[in-house]
PDB file of C-alpha atoms in Angstrom:
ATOM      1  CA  UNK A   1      25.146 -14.296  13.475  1.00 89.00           C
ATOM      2  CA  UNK A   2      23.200 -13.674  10.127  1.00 97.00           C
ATOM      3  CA  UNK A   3      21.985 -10.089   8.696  1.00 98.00           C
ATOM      4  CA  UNK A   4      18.815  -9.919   7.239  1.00 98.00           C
ATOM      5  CA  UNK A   5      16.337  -7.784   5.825  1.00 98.00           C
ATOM      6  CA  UNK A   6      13.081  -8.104   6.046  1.00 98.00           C
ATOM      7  CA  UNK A   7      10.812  -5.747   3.871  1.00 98.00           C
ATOM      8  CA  UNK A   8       7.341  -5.586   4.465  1.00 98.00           C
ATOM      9  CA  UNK A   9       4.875  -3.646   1.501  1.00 97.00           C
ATOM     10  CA  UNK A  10       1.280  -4.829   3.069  1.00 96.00           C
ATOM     11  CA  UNK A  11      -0.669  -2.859   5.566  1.00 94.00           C
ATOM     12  CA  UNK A  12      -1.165  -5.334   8.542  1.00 93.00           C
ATOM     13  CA  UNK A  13      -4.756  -3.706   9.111  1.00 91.00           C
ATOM     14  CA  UNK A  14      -5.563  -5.378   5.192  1.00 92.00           C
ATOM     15  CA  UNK A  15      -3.431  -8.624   5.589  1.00 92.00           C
ATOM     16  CA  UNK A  16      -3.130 -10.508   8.955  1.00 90.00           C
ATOM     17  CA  UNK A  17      -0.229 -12.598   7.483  1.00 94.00           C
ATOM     18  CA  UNK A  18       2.193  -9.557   8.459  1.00 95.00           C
ATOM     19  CA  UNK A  19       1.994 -10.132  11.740  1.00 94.00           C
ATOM     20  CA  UNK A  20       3.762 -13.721  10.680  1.00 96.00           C
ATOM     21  CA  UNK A  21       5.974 -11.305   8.858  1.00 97.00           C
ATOM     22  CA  UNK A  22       6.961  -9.696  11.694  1.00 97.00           C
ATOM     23  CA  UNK A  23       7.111 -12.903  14.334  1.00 97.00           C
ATOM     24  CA  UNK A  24       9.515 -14.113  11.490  1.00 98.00           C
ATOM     25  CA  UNK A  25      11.528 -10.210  12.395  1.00 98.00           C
ATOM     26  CA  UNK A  26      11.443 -11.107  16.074  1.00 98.00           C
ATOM     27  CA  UNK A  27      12.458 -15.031  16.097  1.00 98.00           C
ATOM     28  CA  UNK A  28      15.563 -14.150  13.700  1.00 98.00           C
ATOM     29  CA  UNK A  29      16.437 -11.194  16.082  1.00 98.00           C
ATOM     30  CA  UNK A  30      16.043 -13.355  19.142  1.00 97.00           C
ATOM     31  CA  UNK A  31      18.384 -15.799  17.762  1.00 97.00           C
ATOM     32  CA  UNK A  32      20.826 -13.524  17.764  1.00 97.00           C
ATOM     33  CA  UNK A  33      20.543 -12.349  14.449  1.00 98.00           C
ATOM     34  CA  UNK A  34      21.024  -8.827  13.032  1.00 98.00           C
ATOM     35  CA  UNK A  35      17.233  -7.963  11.568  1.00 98.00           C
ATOM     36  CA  UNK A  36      16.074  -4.889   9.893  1.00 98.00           C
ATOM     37  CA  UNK A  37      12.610  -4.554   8.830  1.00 98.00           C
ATOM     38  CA  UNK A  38      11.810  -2.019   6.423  1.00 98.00           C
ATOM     39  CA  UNK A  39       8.559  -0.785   6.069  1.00 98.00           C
ATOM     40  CA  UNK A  40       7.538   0.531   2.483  1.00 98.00           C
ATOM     41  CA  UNK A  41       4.076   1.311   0.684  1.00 98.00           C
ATOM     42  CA  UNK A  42       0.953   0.517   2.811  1.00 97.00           C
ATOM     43  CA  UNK A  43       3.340  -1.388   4.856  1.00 97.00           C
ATOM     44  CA  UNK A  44       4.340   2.516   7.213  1.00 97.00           C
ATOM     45  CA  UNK A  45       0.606   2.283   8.016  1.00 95.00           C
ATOM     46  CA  UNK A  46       1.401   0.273  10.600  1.00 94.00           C
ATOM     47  CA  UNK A  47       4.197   3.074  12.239  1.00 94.00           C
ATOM     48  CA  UNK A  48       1.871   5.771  12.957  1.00 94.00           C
ATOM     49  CA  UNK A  49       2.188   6.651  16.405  1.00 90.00           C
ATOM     50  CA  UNK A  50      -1.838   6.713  17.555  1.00 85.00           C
ATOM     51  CA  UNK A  51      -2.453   3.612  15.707  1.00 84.00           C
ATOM     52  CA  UNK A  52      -4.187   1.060  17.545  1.00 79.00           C
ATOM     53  CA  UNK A  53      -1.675  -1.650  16.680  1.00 79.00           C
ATOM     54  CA  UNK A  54       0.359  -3.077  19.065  1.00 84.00           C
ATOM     55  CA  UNK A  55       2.554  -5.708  17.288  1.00 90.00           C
ATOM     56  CA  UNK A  56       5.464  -3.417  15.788  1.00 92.00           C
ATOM     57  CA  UNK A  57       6.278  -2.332  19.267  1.00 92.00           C
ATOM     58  CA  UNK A  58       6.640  -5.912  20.188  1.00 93.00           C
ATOM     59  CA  UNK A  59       9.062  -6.718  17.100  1.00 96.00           C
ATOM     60  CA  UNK A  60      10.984  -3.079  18.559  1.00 96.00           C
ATOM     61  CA  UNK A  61      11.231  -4.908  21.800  1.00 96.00           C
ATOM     62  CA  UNK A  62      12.997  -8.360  20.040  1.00 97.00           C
ATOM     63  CA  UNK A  63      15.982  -5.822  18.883  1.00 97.00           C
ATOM     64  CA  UNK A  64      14.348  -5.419  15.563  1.00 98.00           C
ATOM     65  CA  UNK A  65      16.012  -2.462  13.762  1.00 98.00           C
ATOM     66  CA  UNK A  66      12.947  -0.388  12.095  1.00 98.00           C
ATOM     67  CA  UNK A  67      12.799   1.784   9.533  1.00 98.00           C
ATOM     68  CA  UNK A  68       9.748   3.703   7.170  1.00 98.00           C
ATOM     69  CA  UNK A  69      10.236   4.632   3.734  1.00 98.00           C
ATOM     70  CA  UNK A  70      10.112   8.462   4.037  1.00 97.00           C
ATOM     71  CA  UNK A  71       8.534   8.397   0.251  1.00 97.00           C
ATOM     72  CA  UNK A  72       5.922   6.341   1.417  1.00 98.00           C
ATOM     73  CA  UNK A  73       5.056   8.254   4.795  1.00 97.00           C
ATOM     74  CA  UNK A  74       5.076  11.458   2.530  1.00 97.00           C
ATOM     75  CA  UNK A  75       2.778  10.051   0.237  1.00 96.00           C
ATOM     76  CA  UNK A  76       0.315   9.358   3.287  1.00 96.00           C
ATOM     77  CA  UNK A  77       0.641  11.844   4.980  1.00 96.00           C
ATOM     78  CA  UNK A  78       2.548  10.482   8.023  1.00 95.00           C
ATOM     79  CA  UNK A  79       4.858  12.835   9.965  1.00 94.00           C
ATOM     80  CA  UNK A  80       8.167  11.439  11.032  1.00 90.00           C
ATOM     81  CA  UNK A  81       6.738  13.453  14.555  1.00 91.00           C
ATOM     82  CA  UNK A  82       3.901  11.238  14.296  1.00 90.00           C
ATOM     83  CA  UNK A  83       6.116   7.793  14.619  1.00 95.00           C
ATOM     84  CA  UNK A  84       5.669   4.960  16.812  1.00 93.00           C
ATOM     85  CA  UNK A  85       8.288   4.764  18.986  1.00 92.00           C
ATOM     86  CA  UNK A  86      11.288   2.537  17.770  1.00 93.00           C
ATOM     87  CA  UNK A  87      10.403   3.583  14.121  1.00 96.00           C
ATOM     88  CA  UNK A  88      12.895   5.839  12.343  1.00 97.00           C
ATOM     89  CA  UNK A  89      11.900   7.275   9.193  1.00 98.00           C
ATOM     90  CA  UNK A  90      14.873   6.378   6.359  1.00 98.00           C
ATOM     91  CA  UNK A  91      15.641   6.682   2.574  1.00 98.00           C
ATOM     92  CA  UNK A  92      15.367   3.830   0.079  1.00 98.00           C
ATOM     93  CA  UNK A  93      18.832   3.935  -0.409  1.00 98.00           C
ATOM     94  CA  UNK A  94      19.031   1.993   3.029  1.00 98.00           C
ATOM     95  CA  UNK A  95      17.413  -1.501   1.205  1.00 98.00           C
ATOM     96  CA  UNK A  96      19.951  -0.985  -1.841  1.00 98.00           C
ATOM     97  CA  UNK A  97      23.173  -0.126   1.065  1.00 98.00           C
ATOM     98  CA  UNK A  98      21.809  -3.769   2.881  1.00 98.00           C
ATOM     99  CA  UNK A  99      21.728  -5.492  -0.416  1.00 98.00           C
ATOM    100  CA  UNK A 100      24.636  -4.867  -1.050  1.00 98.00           C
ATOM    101  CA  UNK A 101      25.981  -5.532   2.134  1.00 97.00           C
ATOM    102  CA  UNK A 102      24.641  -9.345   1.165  1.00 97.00           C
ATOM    103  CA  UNK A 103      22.231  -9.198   3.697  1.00 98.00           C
ATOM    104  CA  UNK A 104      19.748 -11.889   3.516  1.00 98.00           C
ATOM    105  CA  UNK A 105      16.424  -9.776   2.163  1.00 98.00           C
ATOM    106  CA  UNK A 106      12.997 -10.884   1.740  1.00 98.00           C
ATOM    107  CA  UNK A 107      10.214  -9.199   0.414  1.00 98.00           C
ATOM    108  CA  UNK A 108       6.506  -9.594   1.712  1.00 97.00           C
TER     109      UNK A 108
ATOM    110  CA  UNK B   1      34.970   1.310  -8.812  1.00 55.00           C
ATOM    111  CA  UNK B   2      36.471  -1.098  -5.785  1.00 55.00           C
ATOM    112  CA  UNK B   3      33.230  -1.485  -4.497  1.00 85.00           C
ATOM    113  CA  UNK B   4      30.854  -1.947  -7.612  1.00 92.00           C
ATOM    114  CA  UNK B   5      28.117  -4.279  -6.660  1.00 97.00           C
ATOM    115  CA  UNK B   6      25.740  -6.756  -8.979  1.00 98.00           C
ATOM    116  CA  UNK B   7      22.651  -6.582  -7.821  1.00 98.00           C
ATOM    117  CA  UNK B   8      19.787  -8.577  -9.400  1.00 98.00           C
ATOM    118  CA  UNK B   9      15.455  -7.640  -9.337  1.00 98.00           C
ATOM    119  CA  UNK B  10      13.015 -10.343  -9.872  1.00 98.00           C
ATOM    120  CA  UNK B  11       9.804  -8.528 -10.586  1.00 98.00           C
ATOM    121  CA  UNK B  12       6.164 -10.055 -11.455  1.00 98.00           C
ATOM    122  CA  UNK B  13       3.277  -7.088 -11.169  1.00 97.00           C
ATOM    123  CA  UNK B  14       1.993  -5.591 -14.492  1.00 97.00           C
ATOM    124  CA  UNK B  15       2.291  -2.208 -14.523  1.00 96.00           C
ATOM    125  CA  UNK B  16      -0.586   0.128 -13.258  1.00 94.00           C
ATOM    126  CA  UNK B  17      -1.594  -2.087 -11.140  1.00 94.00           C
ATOM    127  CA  UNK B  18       0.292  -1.475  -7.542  1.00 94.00           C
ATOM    128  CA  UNK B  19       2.843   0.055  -5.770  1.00 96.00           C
ATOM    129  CA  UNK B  20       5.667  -2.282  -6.170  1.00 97.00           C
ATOM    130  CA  UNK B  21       6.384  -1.725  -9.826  1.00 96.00           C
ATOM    131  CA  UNK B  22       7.214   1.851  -8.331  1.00 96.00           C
ATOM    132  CA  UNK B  23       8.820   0.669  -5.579  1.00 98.00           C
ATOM    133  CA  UNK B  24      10.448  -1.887  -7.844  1.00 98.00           C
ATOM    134  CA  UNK B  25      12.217   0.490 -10.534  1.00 98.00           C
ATOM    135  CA  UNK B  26      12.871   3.025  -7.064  1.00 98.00           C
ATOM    136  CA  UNK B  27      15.073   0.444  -6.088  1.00 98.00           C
ATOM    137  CA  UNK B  28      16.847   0.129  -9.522  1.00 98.00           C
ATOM    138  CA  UNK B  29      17.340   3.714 -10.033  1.00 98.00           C
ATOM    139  CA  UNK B  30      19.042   3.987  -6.931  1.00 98.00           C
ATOM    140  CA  UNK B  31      21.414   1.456  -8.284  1.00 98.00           C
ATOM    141  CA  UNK B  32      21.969   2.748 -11.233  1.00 98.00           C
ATOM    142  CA  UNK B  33      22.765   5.938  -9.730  1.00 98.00           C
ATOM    143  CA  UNK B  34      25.379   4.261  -7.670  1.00 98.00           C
ATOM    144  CA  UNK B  35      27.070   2.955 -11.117  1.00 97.00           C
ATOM    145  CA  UNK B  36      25.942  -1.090 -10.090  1.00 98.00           C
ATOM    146  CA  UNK B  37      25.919  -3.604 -12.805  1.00 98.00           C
ATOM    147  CA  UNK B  38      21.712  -3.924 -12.271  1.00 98.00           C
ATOM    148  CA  UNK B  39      19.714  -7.455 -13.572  1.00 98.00           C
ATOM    149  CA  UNK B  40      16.527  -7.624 -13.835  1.00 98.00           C
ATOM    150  CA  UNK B  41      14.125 -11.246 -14.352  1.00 98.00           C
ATOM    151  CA  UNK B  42      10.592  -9.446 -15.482  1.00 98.00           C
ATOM    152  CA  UNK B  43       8.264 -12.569 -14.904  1.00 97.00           C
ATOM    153  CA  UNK B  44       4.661 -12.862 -15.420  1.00 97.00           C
ATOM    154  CA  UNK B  45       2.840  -9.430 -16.158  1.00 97.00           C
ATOM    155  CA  UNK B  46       6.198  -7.764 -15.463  1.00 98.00           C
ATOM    156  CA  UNK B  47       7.080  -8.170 -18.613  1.00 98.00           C
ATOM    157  CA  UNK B  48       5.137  -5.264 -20.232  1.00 98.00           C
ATOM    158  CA  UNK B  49       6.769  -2.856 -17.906  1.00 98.00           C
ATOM    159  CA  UNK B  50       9.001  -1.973 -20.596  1.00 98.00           C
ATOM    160  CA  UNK B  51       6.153  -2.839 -23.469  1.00 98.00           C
ATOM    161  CA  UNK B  52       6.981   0.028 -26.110  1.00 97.00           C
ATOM    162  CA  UNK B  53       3.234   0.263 -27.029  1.00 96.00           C
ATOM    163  CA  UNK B  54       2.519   2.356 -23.733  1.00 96.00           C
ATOM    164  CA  UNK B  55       0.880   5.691 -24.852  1.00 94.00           C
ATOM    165  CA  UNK B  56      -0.195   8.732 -22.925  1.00 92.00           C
ATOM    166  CA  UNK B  57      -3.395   9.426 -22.922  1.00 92.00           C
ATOM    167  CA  UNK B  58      -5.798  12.011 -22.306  1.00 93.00           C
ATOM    168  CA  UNK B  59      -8.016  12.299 -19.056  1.00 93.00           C
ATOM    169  CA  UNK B  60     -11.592  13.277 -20.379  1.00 92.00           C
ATOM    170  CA  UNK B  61     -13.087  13.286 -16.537  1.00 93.00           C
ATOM    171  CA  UNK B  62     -11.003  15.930 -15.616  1.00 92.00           C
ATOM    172  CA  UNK B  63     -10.760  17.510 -18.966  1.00 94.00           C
ATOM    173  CA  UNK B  64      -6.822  17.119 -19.736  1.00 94.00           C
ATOM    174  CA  UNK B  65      -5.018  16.564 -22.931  1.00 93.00           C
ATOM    175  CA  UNK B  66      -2.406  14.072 -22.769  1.00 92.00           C
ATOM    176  CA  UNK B  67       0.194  16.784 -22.485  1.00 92.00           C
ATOM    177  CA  UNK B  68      -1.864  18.199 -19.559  1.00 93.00           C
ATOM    178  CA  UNK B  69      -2.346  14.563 -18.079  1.00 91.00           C
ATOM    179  CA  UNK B  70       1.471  13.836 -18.424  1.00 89.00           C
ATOM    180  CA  UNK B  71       0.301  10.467 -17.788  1.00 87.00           C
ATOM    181  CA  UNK B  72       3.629   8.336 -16.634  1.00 90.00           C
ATOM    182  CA  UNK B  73       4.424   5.594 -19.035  1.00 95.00           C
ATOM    183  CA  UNK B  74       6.748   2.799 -17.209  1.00 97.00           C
ATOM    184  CA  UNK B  75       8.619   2.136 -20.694  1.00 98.00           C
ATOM    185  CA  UNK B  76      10.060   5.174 -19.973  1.00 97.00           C
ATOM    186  CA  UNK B  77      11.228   4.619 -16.499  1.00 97.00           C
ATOM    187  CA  UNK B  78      12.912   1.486 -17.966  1.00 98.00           C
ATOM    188  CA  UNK B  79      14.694   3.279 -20.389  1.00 98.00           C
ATOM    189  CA  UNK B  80      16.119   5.787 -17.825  1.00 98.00           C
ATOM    190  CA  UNK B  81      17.201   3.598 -15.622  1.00 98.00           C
ATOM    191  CA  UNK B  82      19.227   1.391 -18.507  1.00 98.00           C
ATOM    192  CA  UNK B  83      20.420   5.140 -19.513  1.00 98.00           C
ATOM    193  CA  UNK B  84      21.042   6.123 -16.061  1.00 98.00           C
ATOM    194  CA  UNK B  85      23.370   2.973 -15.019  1.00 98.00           C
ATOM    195  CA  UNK B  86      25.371   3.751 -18.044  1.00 98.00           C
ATOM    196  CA  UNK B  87      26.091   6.863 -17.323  1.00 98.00           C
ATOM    197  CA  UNK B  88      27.327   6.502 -14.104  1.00 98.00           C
ATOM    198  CA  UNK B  89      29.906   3.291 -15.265  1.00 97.00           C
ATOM    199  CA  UNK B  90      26.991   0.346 -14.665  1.00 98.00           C
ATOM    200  CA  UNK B  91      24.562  -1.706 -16.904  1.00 98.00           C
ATOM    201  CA  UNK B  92      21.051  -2.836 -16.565  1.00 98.00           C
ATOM    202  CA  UNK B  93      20.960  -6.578 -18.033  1.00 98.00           C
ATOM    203  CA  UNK B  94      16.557  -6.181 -18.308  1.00 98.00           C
ATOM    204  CA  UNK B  95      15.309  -9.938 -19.602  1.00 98.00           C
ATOM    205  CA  UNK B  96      11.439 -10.601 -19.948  1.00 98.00           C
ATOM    206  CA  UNK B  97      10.679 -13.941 -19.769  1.00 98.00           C
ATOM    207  CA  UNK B  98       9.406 -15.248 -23.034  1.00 98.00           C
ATOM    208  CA  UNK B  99       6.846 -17.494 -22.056  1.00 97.00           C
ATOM    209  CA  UNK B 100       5.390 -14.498 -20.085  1.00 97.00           C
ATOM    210  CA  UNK B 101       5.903 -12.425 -23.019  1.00 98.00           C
ATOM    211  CA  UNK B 102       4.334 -14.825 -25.707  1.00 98.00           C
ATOM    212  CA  UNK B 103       1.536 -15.653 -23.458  1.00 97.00           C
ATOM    213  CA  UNK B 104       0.562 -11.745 -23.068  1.00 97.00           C
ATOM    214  CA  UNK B 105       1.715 -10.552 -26.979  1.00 97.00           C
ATOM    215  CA  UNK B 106       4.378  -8.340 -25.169  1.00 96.00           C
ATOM    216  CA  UNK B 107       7.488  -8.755 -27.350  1.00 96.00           C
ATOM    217  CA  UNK B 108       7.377  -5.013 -28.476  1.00 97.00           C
ATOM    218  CA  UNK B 109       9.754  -3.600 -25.965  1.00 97.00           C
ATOM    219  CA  UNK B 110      12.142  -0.912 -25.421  1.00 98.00           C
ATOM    220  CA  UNK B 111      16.219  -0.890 -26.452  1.00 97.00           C
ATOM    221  CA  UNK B 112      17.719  -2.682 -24.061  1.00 96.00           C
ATOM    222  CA  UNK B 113      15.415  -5.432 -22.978  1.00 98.00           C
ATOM    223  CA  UNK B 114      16.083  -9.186 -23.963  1.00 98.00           C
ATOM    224  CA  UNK B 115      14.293 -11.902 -24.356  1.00 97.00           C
ATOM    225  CA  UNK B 116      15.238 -15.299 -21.606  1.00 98.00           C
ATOM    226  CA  UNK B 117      14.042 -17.979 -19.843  1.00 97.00           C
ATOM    227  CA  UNK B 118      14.387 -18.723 -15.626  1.00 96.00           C
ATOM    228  CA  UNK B 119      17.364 -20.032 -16.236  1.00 97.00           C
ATOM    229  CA  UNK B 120      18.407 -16.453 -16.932  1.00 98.00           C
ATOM    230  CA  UNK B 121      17.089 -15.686 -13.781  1.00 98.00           C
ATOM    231  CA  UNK B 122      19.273 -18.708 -11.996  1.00 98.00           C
ATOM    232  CA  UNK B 123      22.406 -17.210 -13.758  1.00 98.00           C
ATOM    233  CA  UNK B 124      21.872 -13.671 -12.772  1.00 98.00           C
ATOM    234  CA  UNK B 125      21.381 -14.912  -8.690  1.00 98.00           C
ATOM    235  CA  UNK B 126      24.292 -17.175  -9.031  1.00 98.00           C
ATOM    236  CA  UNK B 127      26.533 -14.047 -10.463  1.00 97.00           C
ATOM    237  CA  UNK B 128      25.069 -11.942  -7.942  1.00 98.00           C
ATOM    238  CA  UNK B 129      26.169  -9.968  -4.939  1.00 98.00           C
ATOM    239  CA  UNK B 130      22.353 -10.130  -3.840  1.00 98.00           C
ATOM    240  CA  UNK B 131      19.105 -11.068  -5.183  1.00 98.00           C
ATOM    241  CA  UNK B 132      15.888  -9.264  -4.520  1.00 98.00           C
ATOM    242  CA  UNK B 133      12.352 -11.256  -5.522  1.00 98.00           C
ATOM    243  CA  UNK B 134       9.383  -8.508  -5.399  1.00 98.00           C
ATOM    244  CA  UNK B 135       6.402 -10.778  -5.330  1.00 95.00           C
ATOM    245  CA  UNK B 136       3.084 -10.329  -6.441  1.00 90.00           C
ATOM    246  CA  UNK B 137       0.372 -10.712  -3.971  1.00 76.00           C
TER     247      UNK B 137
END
């Protein structure tokens, strides 16, 4: 079993190629793999709990860890009250603690 | 420190011009804070994140002197981060490419920064505990 970390910056509303961003989350965690996706920038748009947006609940569902940046949901104005569910708001630090862990980390 | 880590950054975006120069030099702070041995490849327009000809400037529309604007110059940013991995027992290792740089007139840059090629960027990865690319776009 790999560990990898999957960050995504993009807001999938503004770039449909997230979605294959996170099919890419759910096929590794399917595998068997050990798959965090970390949301940062326009990328927590997607967490917010009354968007219309159906595909990050689907990636939950694979075993997908999730986590939003809790800089960039401050910066938008995004409660961590106000999260899909299966999103946990988390520090930065996390990405630096996974690199370091050698995790496997690509950035979209 | 038993568990210092090398980390190494590839970065491409210009500065001013989106998040993930922020989001970039987050990162590297964080590392530096944690006393890692830090690399960074600056590719492409990356390379005048640490151009020392930034200036502040003044903000006319909203009727702000540059002190008043405090505009944020990344140069600086750079140079905390090299000052803030040495201080807690790290490095920053911050190479510009120098096609990028010659290409764009960007050799002016801060202490700290050298001048490579990507095979700088191949020796970094190799000597790496992990290896983050921030794309552009």
């Amino acid at each position: 079993m790999a560990q990898y970390l999957l960050i995504e910056s993009r807001d999938p509303f503004d770039s449909n190629d997230v979605q294959n961003f996170y099919g890419l989350a759910s096929g590794l965690a399917k595998e068997g793999n050990e798959v965090t996706l970390f949301l940062v920038q326009n990328g927590v748009l997607a967490a917010r709990q009354n968007a219309r947006f159906a595909a990050l609940g689907a990636v939950a569902s694979a075993g997908v860890e999730i986590l939003a940046d809790d800089f960039s949901l401050d910066e938008r104005g995004i409660v961590t009250g106000g999260l899909a569910s299966g999103v946990k708001a988390a520090p930065l630090d996390i990405v630096i603690d996974q690199l370091a862990q050698g995790r496997k980390a690509i950035w979209h | 420190m038993a568990d210092k880590k090398t980390l190494t950054f590839a970065l491409m975006d210009a500065p001013y011009e989106n998040a993930r120069s922020t989001t970039a030099l987050r990162l590297i702070n964080i590392a530096a804070k944690r006393g890692y041995d830090i690399n960074v490849f600056a590719y492409e327009g990356a390379v005048f994140l640490p151009f020392a000809g930034q200036q502040a400037h003044p903000n006319p529309v909203h009727g702000h002197d540059a002190e008043q604007e405090d505009h944020p110059l990344p140069r600086e940013w750079v140079e905390a981060v090299i000052k803030e991995a040495a201080k807690n027992g790290g490095k920053v290792d911050w190479v510009n490419c120098g096609l990028c740089v010659d290409e764009r007139g960007a050799g002016d840059a801060v202490e700290g920064v050298r001048r490579g090629t990507p095979g700088d960027f191949w020796n970094m990865a190799e000597s790496s505990d992990n290896t983050l690319v921030i794309p552009t776009k």
